[in-house]
Amino acid sequence: MADLTVSLSLLLVIVVFSELARRTALYLFPNRNWISYVLELISTFQLCACTHELKLLAEVRGLEPRTALTLTYLISVVHGLSFHGAICNPTGALEQLWRGALTRGCALTRISCQLIAAVAARRVMPHAWALALSDLHAQHSDAGFKCTNSPVNAPLLQAAAVELSCAFVMHTAVSRVEKVEEKYRVPAIAAVITTLVYAGGHLTGAVFNPALALSVQFPCAGHSFAEYSFVYWIGPILGMTGSLLLFDKVIPAISGKRTIPKHLNSNGLKRKKMK
């Protein structure tokens, strides 16, 4: 219980620090075009840092599945309410590029910010754990902060298929969420994430986010960089592509109707290119 309390406190610190950083940036630079990139950096760092702590709790502390899924849902709601429009997922940026909501330069810059923040979180969290605020952190510090077990617990093709399927479901859910009343959208997406983690977490961790995987899964032993890239990068990109092709091309061609109106992006907002 002490380990859980300390970890929850650390999660709270990460979220509060990130929110203060976002609000400060928005206050100091309210009308700058590049503020979206700052928000992308901060929010992706928050996502990755919190996931590092949750993964440590689940794998080393051995949380009960019910508790782990509850924390996954709650932190997903917090992320959804606090990101201020940040995408925090390279496949999400690519989807927005496809829909015309982002220019090519904006999408590439956002993806670069996401990857930089992912690496930053991976390097910062060991400093927090080194404080040994709990027995869990002290144990992880004594082990050299190493992830000795591979997160891939299936053949590579099957693991990539899991990440592909998760990304397909996630992108489909996000693109349909404008049909849900606004106050229920974040809880609905959090429920989808939690369900996917429950379904595929034991096989790959159900990350379906290339930036998050770079931060949390790639440092683990057991597979090469190329193998992790195949599972955690190629899989989600194919899943996102499959969702777009099915709902933006195949179904409209069969039904004669667009699944998303031309003037709307995947968030249900009027399309506006970001520079």
PDB file of C-alpha atoms in Angstrom:
ATOM      1  CA  MET A   1       0.000   0.000   0.000  1.00  0.00           C
ATOM      2  CA  ALA A   2       2.898   2.363   0.734  1.00  0.00           C
ATOM      3  CA  ASP A   3       4.359   1.739  -2.720  1.00  0.00           C
ATOM      4  CA  LEU A   4       1.003   2.448  -4.343  1.00  0.00           C
ATOM      5  CA  THR A   5       0.564   5.665  -2.359  1.00  0.00           C
ATOM      6  CA  VAL A   6       3.995   6.954  -3.359  1.00  0.00           C
ATOM      7  CA  SER A   7       3.421   6.061  -6.999  1.00  0.00           C
ATOM      8  CA  LEU A   8       0.042   7.778  -7.032  1.00  0.00           C
ATOM      9  CA  SER A   9       1.656  10.846  -5.485  1.00  0.00           C
ATOM     10  CA  LEU A  10       4.344  10.814  -8.166  1.00  0.00           C
ATOM     11  CA  LEU A  11       1.682  10.567 -10.873  1.00  0.00           C
ATOM     12  CA  LEU A  12      -0.061  13.564  -9.325  1.00  0.00           C
ATOM     13  CA  VAL A  13       3.198  15.527  -9.298  1.00  0.00           C
ATOM     14  CA  ILE A  14       3.830  14.729 -12.962  1.00  0.00           C
ATOM     15  CA  VAL A  15       0.332  15.813 -13.996  1.00  0.00           C
ATOM     16  CA  VAL A  16       0.384  19.006 -11.903  1.00  0.00           C
ATOM     17  CA  PHE A  17       3.868  19.953 -13.106  1.00  0.00           C
ATOM     18  CA  SER A  18       2.848  19.361 -16.723  1.00  0.00           C
ATOM     19  CA  GLU A  19      -0.355  21.359 -16.323  1.00  0.00           C
ATOM     20  CA  LEU A  20       1.532  24.267 -14.763  1.00  0.00           C
ATOM     21  CA  ALA A  21       3.993  24.155 -17.660  1.00  0.00           C
ATOM     22  CA  ARG A  22       1.147  24.182 -20.203  1.00  0.00           C
ATOM     23  CA  ARG A  23      -0.673  27.050 -18.515  1.00  0.00           C
ATOM     24  CA  THR A  24       2.540  29.057 -18.210  1.00  0.00           C
ATOM     25  CA  ALA A  25       3.321  28.550 -21.890  1.00  0.00           C
ATOM     26  CA  LEU A  26      -0.210  29.535 -22.905  1.00  0.00           C
ATOM     27  CA  TYR A  27      -0.081  32.619 -20.678  1.00  0.00           C
ATOM     28  CA  LEU A  28       3.320  33.831 -21.888  1.00  0.00           C
ATOM     29  CA  PHE A  29       2.844  33.006 -25.575  1.00  0.00           C
ATOM     30  CA  PRO A  30      -0.929  32.999 -26.190  1.00  0.00           C
ATOM     31  CA  ASN A  31      -0.981  33.758 -29.912  1.00  0.00           C
ATOM     32  CA  ARG A  32       2.212  32.160 -31.206  1.00  0.00           C
ATOM     33  CA  ASN A  33       1.895  29.594 -33.993  1.00  0.00           C
ATOM     34  CA  TRP A  34       4.491  27.355 -32.382  1.00  0.00           C
ATOM     35  CA  ILE A  35       2.704  27.063 -29.029  1.00  0.00           C
ATOM     36  CA  SER A  36       1.052  23.847 -30.250  1.00  0.00           C
ATOM     37  CA  TYR A  37       4.506  22.253 -30.463  1.00  0.00           C
ATOM     38  CA  VAL A  38       5.291  23.249 -26.878  1.00  0.00           C
ATOM     39  CA  LEU A  39       2.007  21.703 -25.745  1.00  0.00           C
ATOM     40  CA  GLU A  40       2.886  18.573 -27.734  1.00  0.00           C
ATOM     41  CA  LEU A  41       6.231  18.293 -25.940  1.00  0.00           C
ATOM     42  CA  ILE A  42       4.759  18.808 -22.482  1.00  0.00           C
ATOM     43  CA  SER A  43       1.734  16.550 -22.947  1.00  0.00           C
ATOM     44  CA  THR A  44       3.682  13.693 -24.534  1.00  0.00           C
ATOM     45  CA  PHE A  45       6.178  13.905 -21.679  1.00  0.00           C
ATOM     46  CA  GLN A  46       3.271  13.642 -19.222  1.00  0.00           C
ATOM     47  CA  LEU A  47       1.865  10.613 -21.052  1.00  0.00           C
ATOM     48  CA  CYS A  48       5.194   8.778 -21.172  1.00  0.00           C
ATOM     49  CA  ALA A  49       6.308   9.626 -17.632  1.00  0.00           C
ATOM     50  CA  CYS A  50       2.994   8.482 -16.128  1.00  0.00           C
ATOM     51  CA  THR A  51       3.089   5.278 -18.169  1.00  0.00           C
ATOM     52  CA  HIS A  52       6.616   4.532 -16.926  1.00  0.00           C
ATOM     53  CA  GLU A  53       5.357   4.687 -13.344  1.00  0.00           C
ATOM     54  CA  LEU A  54       2.239   2.628 -14.072  1.00  0.00           C
ATOM     55  CA  LYS A  55       4.317  -0.003 -15.846  1.00  0.00           C
ATOM     56  CA  LEU A  56       6.680  -0.198 -12.873  1.00  0.00           C
ATOM     57  CA  LEU A  57       3.725  -0.676 -10.548  1.00  0.00           C
ATOM     58  CA  ALA A  58       2.203  -3.394 -12.699  1.00  0.00           C
ATOM     59  CA  GLU A  59       5.336  -5.380 -13.519  1.00  0.00           C
ATOM     60  CA  VAL A  60       7.473  -5.043 -10.381  1.00  0.00           C
ATOM     61  CA  ARG A  61       4.895  -4.367  -7.685  1.00  0.00           C
ATOM     62  CA  GLY A  62       2.469  -6.848  -9.242  1.00  0.00           C
ATOM     63  CA  LEU A  63      -0.787  -4.902  -9.070  1.00  0.00           C
ATOM     64  CA  GLU A  64      -4.030  -6.810  -9.232  1.00  0.00           C
ATOM     65  CA  PRO A  65      -5.517  -6.607 -12.744  1.00  0.00           C
ATOM     66  CA  ARG A  66      -8.607  -4.791 -11.470  1.00  0.00           C
ATOM     67  CA  THR A  67      -6.496  -2.114  -9.783  1.00  0.00           C
ATOM     68  CA  ALA A  68      -4.209  -1.765 -12.807  1.00  0.00           C
ATOM     69  CA  LEU A  69      -7.155  -1.345 -15.185  1.00  0.00           C
ATOM     70  CA  THR A  70      -8.808   1.162 -12.861  1.00  0.00           C
ATOM     71  CA  LEU A  71      -5.631   3.241 -12.800  1.00  0.00           C
ATOM     72  CA  THR A  72      -5.364   2.958 -16.584  1.00  0.00           C
ATOM     73  CA  TYR A  73      -8.885   4.308 -16.988  1.00  0.00           C
ATOM     74  CA  LEU A  74      -8.442   7.134 -14.497  1.00  0.00           C
ATOM     75  CA  ILE A  75      -5.105   8.331 -15.889  1.00  0.00           C
ATOM     76  CA  SER A  76      -6.533   8.142 -19.434  1.00  0.00           C
ATOM     77  CA  VAL A  77      -9.363  10.452 -18.365  1.00  0.00           C
ATOM     78  CA  VAL A  78      -6.847  12.837 -16.784  1.00  0.00           C
ATOM     79  CA  HIS A  79      -4.755  12.857 -19.954  1.00  0.00           C
ATOM     80  CA  GLY A  80      -7.778  13.461 -22.148  1.00  0.00           C
ATOM     81  CA  LEU A  81      -8.918  16.407 -20.044  1.00  0.00           C
ATOM     82  CA  SER A  82      -5.494  18.034 -19.730  1.00  0.00           C
ATOM     83  CA  PHE A  83      -3.772  17.716 -23.109  1.00  0.00           C
ATOM     84  CA  HIS A  84      -5.169  20.995 -24.547  1.00  0.00           C
ATOM     85  CA  GLY A  85      -5.360  19.674 -28.105  1.00  0.00           C
ATOM     86  CA  ALA A  86      -2.010  17.869 -28.132  1.00  0.00           C
ATOM     87  CA  ILE A  87      -2.096  14.618 -30.135  1.00  0.00           C
ATOM     88  CA  CYS A  88       0.739  12.764 -28.330  1.00  0.00           C
ATOM     89  CA  ASN A  89       0.719   9.953 -30.897  1.00  0.00           C
ATOM     90  CA  PRO A  90       2.559   9.909 -34.254  1.00  0.00           C
ATOM     91  CA  THR A  91      -0.201   7.882 -35.894  1.00  0.00           C
ATOM     92  CA  GLY A  92      -2.694  10.520 -34.738  1.00  0.00           C
ATOM     93  CA  ALA A  93      -0.603  13.212 -36.413  1.00  0.00           C
ATOM     94  CA  LEU A  94      -0.474  11.136 -39.603  1.00  0.00           C
ATOM     95  CA  GLU A  95      -4.251  10.730 -39.489  1.00  0.00           C
ATOM     96  CA  GLN A  96      -4.710  14.498 -39.152  1.00  0.00           C
ATOM     97  CA  LEU A  97      -2.326  14.964 -42.098  1.00  0.00           C
ATOM     98  CA  TRP A  98      -4.455  12.560 -44.166  1.00  0.00           C
ATOM     99  CA  ARG A  99      -7.622  14.464 -43.298  1.00  0.00           C
ATOM    100  CA  GLY A 100      -6.045  17.817 -44.150  1.00  0.00           C
ATOM    101  CA  ALA A 101      -6.224  19.160 -40.590  1.00  0.00           C
ATOM    102  CA  LEU A 102      -2.402  19.449 -40.464  1.00  0.00           C
ATOM    103  CA  THR A 103       0.113  20.472 -43.096  1.00  0.00           C
ATOM    104  CA  ARG A 104       3.003  18.152 -43.822  1.00  0.00           C
ATOM    105  CA  GLY A 105       5.471  20.385 -41.985  1.00  0.00           C
ATOM    106  CA  CYS A 106       3.209  20.694 -38.950  1.00  0.00           C
ATOM    107  CA  ALA A 107       2.663  16.932 -38.785  1.00  0.00           C
ATOM    108  CA  LEU A 108       6.386  16.184 -39.039  1.00  0.00           C
ATOM    109  CA  THR A 109       7.202  18.788 -36.380  1.00  0.00           C
ATOM    110  CA  ARG A 110       4.570  17.394 -34.025  1.00  0.00           C
ATOM    111  CA  ILE A 111       5.900  13.867 -34.496  1.00  0.00           C
ATOM    112  CA  SER A 112       9.433  15.122 -33.804  1.00  0.00           C
ATOM    113  CA  CYS A 113       8.215  16.796 -30.595  1.00  0.00           C
ATOM    114  CA  GLN A 114       6.496  13.585 -29.539  1.00  0.00           C
ATOM    115  CA  LEU A 115       9.631  11.497 -30.047  1.00  0.00           C
ATOM    116  CA  ILE A 116      11.826  14.045 -28.249  1.00  0.00           C
ATOM    117  CA  ALA A 117       9.432  14.121 -25.284  1.00  0.00           C
ATOM    118  CA  ALA A 118       9.330  10.304 -25.238  1.00  0.00           C
ATOM    119  CA  VAL A 119      13.120  10.097 -24.954  1.00  0.00           C
ATOM    120  CA  ALA A 120      13.141  12.882 -22.351  1.00  0.00           C
ATOM    121  CA  ALA A 121      10.645  11.011 -20.152  1.00  0.00           C
ATOM    122  CA  ARG A 122      12.745   7.851 -20.438  1.00  0.00           C
ATOM    123  CA  ARG A 123      15.790   9.766 -19.187  1.00  0.00           C
ATOM    124  CA  VAL A 124      14.048  11.803 -16.468  1.00  0.00           C
ATOM    125  CA  MET A 125      12.120   9.054 -14.684  1.00  0.00           C
ATOM    126  CA  PRO A 126      15.247   7.230 -13.379  1.00  0.00           C
ATOM    127  CA  HIS A 127      16.171  10.437 -11.538  1.00  0.00           C
ATOM    128  CA  ALA A 128      12.789  10.371  -9.792  1.00  0.00           C
ATOM    129  CA  TRP A 129      13.153   6.682  -8.955  1.00  0.00           C
ATOM    130  CA  ALA A 130      16.697   7.280  -7.647  1.00  0.00           C
ATOM    131  CA  LEU A 131      15.194   9.289  -4.778  1.00  0.00           C
ATOM    132  CA  ALA A 132      13.996   5.923  -3.416  1.00  0.00           C
ATOM    133  CA  LEU A 133      10.788   7.374  -2.036  1.00  0.00           C
ATOM    134  CA  SER A 134       9.356   3.859  -1.793  1.00  0.00           C
ATOM    135  CA  ASP A 135      10.637   0.310  -1.544  1.00  0.00           C
ATOM    136  CA  LEU A 136       9.491  -0.191  -5.150  1.00  0.00           C
ATOM    137  CA  HIS A 137      11.621   2.707  -6.366  1.00  0.00           C
ATOM    138  CA  ALA A 138      14.587   1.589  -4.249  1.00  0.00           C
ATOM    139  CA  GLN A 139      14.327  -1.934  -5.667  1.00  0.00           C
ATOM    140  CA  HIS A 140      14.195  -0.588  -9.210  1.00  0.00           C
ATOM    141  CA  SER A 141      17.156   1.700  -8.489  1.00  0.00           C
ATOM    142  CA  ASP A 142      19.213  -1.207  -7.128  1.00  0.00           C
ATOM    143  CA  ALA A 143      18.480  -3.092 -10.362  1.00  0.00           C
ATOM    144  CA  GLY A 144      19.939  -0.228 -12.373  1.00  0.00           C
ATOM    145  CA  PHE A 145      16.527   0.856 -13.698  1.00  0.00           C
ATOM    146  CA  LYS A 146      16.734  -1.991 -16.206  1.00  0.00           C
ATOM    147  CA  CYS A 147      13.794  -3.599 -17.924  1.00  0.00           C
ATOM    148  CA  THR A 148      14.960  -7.192 -18.136  1.00  0.00           C
ATOM    149  CA  ASN A 149      11.803  -8.809 -19.507  1.00  0.00           C
ATOM    150  CA  SER A 150      10.594  -8.318 -23.055  1.00  0.00           C
ATOM    151  CA  PRO A 151       7.110  -6.776 -23.312  1.00  0.00           C
ATOM    152  CA  VAL A 152       6.474  -8.923 -26.396  1.00  0.00           C
ATOM    153  CA  ASN A 153       5.009 -12.232 -25.211  1.00  0.00           C
ATOM    154  CA  ALA A 154       3.971 -13.607 -28.585  1.00  0.00           C
ATOM    155  CA  PRO A 155       5.531 -14.312 -31.989  1.00  0.00           C
ATOM    156  CA  LEU A 156       6.428 -11.071 -33.754  1.00  0.00           C
ATOM    157  CA  LEU A 157       3.707 -11.363 -36.403  1.00  0.00           C
ATOM    158  CA  GLN A 158       1.065 -11.993 -33.765  1.00  0.00           C
ATOM    159  CA  ALA A 159       2.392  -9.142 -31.619  1.00  0.00           C
ATOM    160  CA  ALA A 160       2.330  -6.756 -34.585  1.00  0.00           C
ATOM    161  CA  ALA A 161      -1.227  -7.909 -35.356  1.00  0.00           C
ATOM    162  CA  VAL A 162      -2.242  -7.079 -31.764  1.00  0.00           C
ATOM    163  CA  GLU A 163      -0.822  -3.557 -32.038  1.00  0.00           C
ATOM    164  CA  LEU A 164      -2.392  -3.174 -35.493  1.00  0.00           C
ATOM    165  CA  SER A 165      -5.787  -4.235 -34.164  1.00  0.00           C
ATOM    166  CA  CYS A 166      -5.561  -1.945 -31.154  1.00  0.00           C
ATOM    167  CA  ALA A 167      -4.611   1.019 -33.339  1.00  0.00           C
ATOM    168  CA  PHE A 168      -7.435   0.209 -35.758  1.00  0.00           C
ATOM    169  CA  VAL A 169     -10.006   0.168 -32.961  1.00  0.00           C
ATOM    170  CA  MET A 170      -8.570   3.282 -31.318  1.00  0.00           C
ATOM    171  CA  HIS A 171      -8.503   5.398 -34.470  1.00  0.00           C
ATOM    172  CA  THR A 172     -11.962   4.223 -35.423  1.00  0.00           C
ATOM    173  CA  ALA A 173     -13.275   5.160 -31.978  1.00  0.00           C
ATOM    174  CA  VAL A 174     -11.643   8.601 -32.063  1.00  0.00           C
ATOM    175  CA  SER A 175     -13.041   9.348 -35.523  1.00  0.00           C
ATOM    176  CA  ARG A 176     -16.563   8.322 -34.413  1.00  0.00           C
ATOM    177  CA  VAL A 177     -16.489  10.078 -31.052  1.00  0.00           C
ATOM    178  CA  GLU A 178     -18.040  13.317 -32.380  1.00  0.00           C
ATOM    179  CA  LYS A 179     -21.334  11.428 -32.453  1.00  0.00           C
ATOM    180  CA  VAL A 180     -21.149  11.149 -28.655  1.00  0.00           C
ATOM    181  CA  GLU A 181     -22.291  14.022 -26.430  1.00  0.00           C
ATOM    182  CA  GLU A 182     -19.236  16.161 -25.697  1.00  0.00           C
ATOM    183  CA  LYS A 183     -19.121  15.597 -21.942  1.00  0.00           C
ATOM    184  CA  TYR A 184     -18.954  11.832 -22.492  1.00  0.00           C
ATOM    185  CA  ARG A 185     -16.215  11.822 -25.143  1.00  0.00           C
ATOM    186  CA  VAL A 186     -13.159  11.665 -22.890  1.00  0.00           C
ATOM    187  CA  PRO A 187     -14.624   8.936 -20.629  1.00  0.00           C
ATOM    188  CA  ALA A 188     -15.666   6.987 -23.733  1.00  0.00           C
ATOM    189  CA  ILE A 189     -12.172   7.079 -25.236  1.00  0.00           C
ATOM    190  CA  ALA A 190     -10.674   6.193 -21.834  1.00  0.00           C
ATOM    191  CA  ALA A 191     -12.986   3.178 -21.699  1.00  0.00           C
ATOM    192  CA  VAL A 192     -11.804   2.083 -25.158  1.00  0.00           C
ATOM    193  CA  ILE A 193      -8.160   2.405 -24.100  1.00  0.00           C
ATOM    194  CA  THR A 194      -8.775   0.405 -20.929  1.00  0.00           C
ATOM    195  CA  THR A 195     -10.581  -2.320 -22.870  1.00  0.00           C
ATOM    196  CA  LEU A 196      -7.710  -2.590 -25.352  1.00  0.00           C
ATOM    197  CA  VAL A 197      -5.177  -2.789 -22.526  1.00  0.00           C
ATOM    198  CA  TYR A 198      -7.224  -5.576 -20.959  1.00  0.00           C
ATOM    199  CA  ALA A 199      -7.472  -7.458 -24.263  1.00  0.00           C
ATOM    200  CA  GLY A 200      -3.909  -7.110 -25.531  1.00  0.00           C
ATOM    201  CA  GLY A 201      -1.826  -6.011 -22.582  1.00  0.00           C
ATOM    202  CA  HIS A 202      -0.581  -9.493 -21.738  1.00  0.00           C
ATOM    203  CA  LEU A 203       0.794  -9.925 -25.275  1.00  0.00           C
ATOM    204  CA  THR A 204       2.399  -6.557 -26.112  1.00  0.00           C
ATOM    205  CA  GLY A 205       1.364  -4.111 -23.415  1.00  0.00           C
ATOM    206  CA  ALA A 206      -1.246  -2.744 -25.875  1.00  0.00           C
ATOM    207  CA  VAL A 207       0.619   0.503 -26.456  1.00  0.00           C
ATOM    208  CA  PHE A 208      -0.592   1.372 -30.013  1.00  0.00           C
ATOM    209  CA  ASN A 209       1.463   4.583 -29.862  1.00  0.00           C
ATOM    210  CA  PRO A 210       4.935   4.653 -31.494  1.00  0.00           C
ATOM    211  CA  ALA A 211       6.212   7.505 -29.307  1.00  0.00           C
ATOM    212  CA  LEU A 212       5.025   5.886 -26.086  1.00  0.00           C
ATOM    213  CA  ALA A 213       6.528   2.567 -27.162  1.00  0.00           C
ATOM    214  CA  LEU A 214       9.878   4.248 -27.869  1.00  0.00           C
ATOM    215  CA  SER A 215       9.898   5.561 -24.321  1.00  0.00           C
ATOM    216  CA  VAL A 216       8.528   2.581 -22.406  1.00  0.00           C
ATOM    217  CA  GLN A 217       9.021  -0.621 -24.413  1.00  0.00           C
ATOM    218  CA  PHE A 218      12.145  -0.139 -26.550  1.00  0.00           C
ATOM    219  CA  PRO A 219      14.599  -0.029 -23.598  1.00  0.00           C
ATOM    220  CA  CYS A 220      13.583  -3.552 -22.558  1.00  0.00           C
ATOM    221  CA  ALA A 221      15.773  -6.544 -23.274  1.00  0.00           C
ATOM    222  CA  GLY A 222      14.671  -9.512 -25.333  1.00  0.00           C
ATOM    223  CA  HIS A 223      14.277  -8.084 -28.833  1.00  0.00           C
ATOM    224  CA  SER A 224      16.204  -5.851 -31.194  1.00  0.00           C
ATOM    225  CA  PHE A 225      15.340  -2.285 -32.146  1.00  0.00           C
ATOM    226  CA  ALA A 226      14.185  -3.506 -35.568  1.00  0.00           C
ATOM    227  CA  GLU A 227      11.879  -6.112 -34.011  1.00  0.00           C
ATOM    228  CA  TYR A 228      10.358  -3.600 -31.610  1.00  0.00           C
ATOM    229  CA  SER A 229       9.955  -1.168 -34.530  1.00  0.00           C
ATOM    230  CA  PHE A 230       8.066  -3.803 -36.495  1.00  0.00           C
ATOM    231  CA  VAL A 231       5.666  -4.451 -33.615  1.00  0.00           C
ATOM    232  CA  TYR A 232       5.222  -0.983 -32.129  1.00  0.00           C
ATOM    233  CA  TRP A 233       5.686   1.267 -35.164  1.00  0.00           C
ATOM    234  CA  ILE A 234       4.666  -0.653 -38.270  1.00  0.00           C
ATOM    235  CA  GLY A 235       1.735  -2.339 -36.515  1.00  0.00           C
ATOM    236  CA  PRO A 236       0.003   0.876 -35.333  1.00  0.00           C
ATOM    237  CA  ILE A 237       0.688   2.690 -38.615  1.00  0.00           C
ATOM    238  CA  LEU A 238      -0.969  -0.141 -40.552  1.00  0.00           C
ATOM    239  CA  GLY A 239      -3.868  -0.168 -38.084  1.00  0.00           C
ATOM    240  CA  MET A 240      -4.424   3.566 -38.527  1.00  0.00           C
ATOM    241  CA  THR A 241      -4.177   3.218 -42.303  1.00  0.00           C
ATOM    242  CA  GLY A 242      -6.665   0.365 -42.310  1.00  0.00           C
ATOM    243  CA  SER A 243      -9.170   2.413 -40.310  1.00  0.00           C
ATOM    244  CA  LEU A 244      -8.851   5.381 -42.673  1.00  0.00           C
ATOM    245  CA  LEU A 245      -9.177   3.295 -45.820  1.00  0.00           C
ATOM    246  CA  LEU A 246     -12.180   1.358 -44.529  1.00  0.00           C
ATOM    247  CA  PHE A 247     -14.206   4.282 -43.225  1.00  0.00           C
ATOM    248  CA  ASP A 248     -13.052   7.039 -45.612  1.00  0.00           C
ATOM    249  CA  LYS A 249     -12.798   5.034 -48.842  1.00  0.00           C
ATOM    250  CA  VAL A 250     -14.369   1.571 -48.841  1.00  0.00           C
ATOM    251  CA  ILE A 251     -17.589   2.212 -46.906  1.00  0.00           C
ATOM    252  CA  PRO A 252     -18.307   5.566 -48.639  1.00  0.00           C
ATOM    253  CA  ALA A 253     -17.705   3.913 -52.028  1.00  0.00           C
ATOM    254  CA  ILE A 254     -20.217   1.185 -51.194  1.00  0.00           C
ATOM    255  CA  SER A 255     -22.821   3.383 -49.509  1.00  0.00           C
ATOM    256  CA  GLY A 256     -22.316   6.558 -51.521  1.00  0.00           C
ATOM    257  CA  LYS A 257     -21.985   8.564 -48.305  1.00  0.00           C
ATOM    258  CA  ARG A 258     -18.974  10.074 -46.551  1.00  0.00           C
ATOM    259  CA  THR A 259     -18.381   8.841 -43.008  1.00  0.00           C
ATOM    260  CA  ILE A 260     -16.935  12.244 -42.055  1.00  0.00           C
ATOM    261  CA  PRO A 261     -18.195  15.419 -43.816  1.00  0.00           C
ATOM    262  CA  LYS A 262     -15.665  17.202 -45.999  1.00  0.00           C
ATOM    263  CA  HIS A 263     -15.638  20.290 -43.795  1.00  0.00           C
ATOM    264  CA  LEU A 264     -14.969  18.332 -40.597  1.00  0.00           C
ATOM    265  CA  ASN A 265     -11.816  16.753 -39.263  1.00  0.00           C
ATOM    266  CA  SER A 266     -11.758  13.653 -37.069  1.00  0.00           C
ATOM    267  CA  ASN A 267     -12.593  15.686 -33.962  1.00  0.00           C
ATOM    268  CA  GLY A 268     -15.832  16.969 -35.443  1.00  0.00           C
ATOM    269  CA  LEU A 269     -14.400  20.455 -35.936  1.00  0.00           C
ATOM    270  CA  LYS A 270     -14.220  22.562 -39.058  1.00  0.00           C
ATOM    271  CA  ARG A 271     -11.125  21.739 -41.014  1.00  0.00           C
ATOM    272  CA  LYS A 272      -8.345  24.246 -40.559  1.00  0.00           C
ATOM    273  CA  LYS A 273      -4.817  23.673 -41.707  1.00  0.00           C
ATOM    274  CA  MET A 274      -2.169  24.193 -39.058  1.00  0.00           C
ATOM    275  CA  LYS A 275       1.110  25.734 -40.128  1.00  0.00           C
TER     276      LYS A 275
END
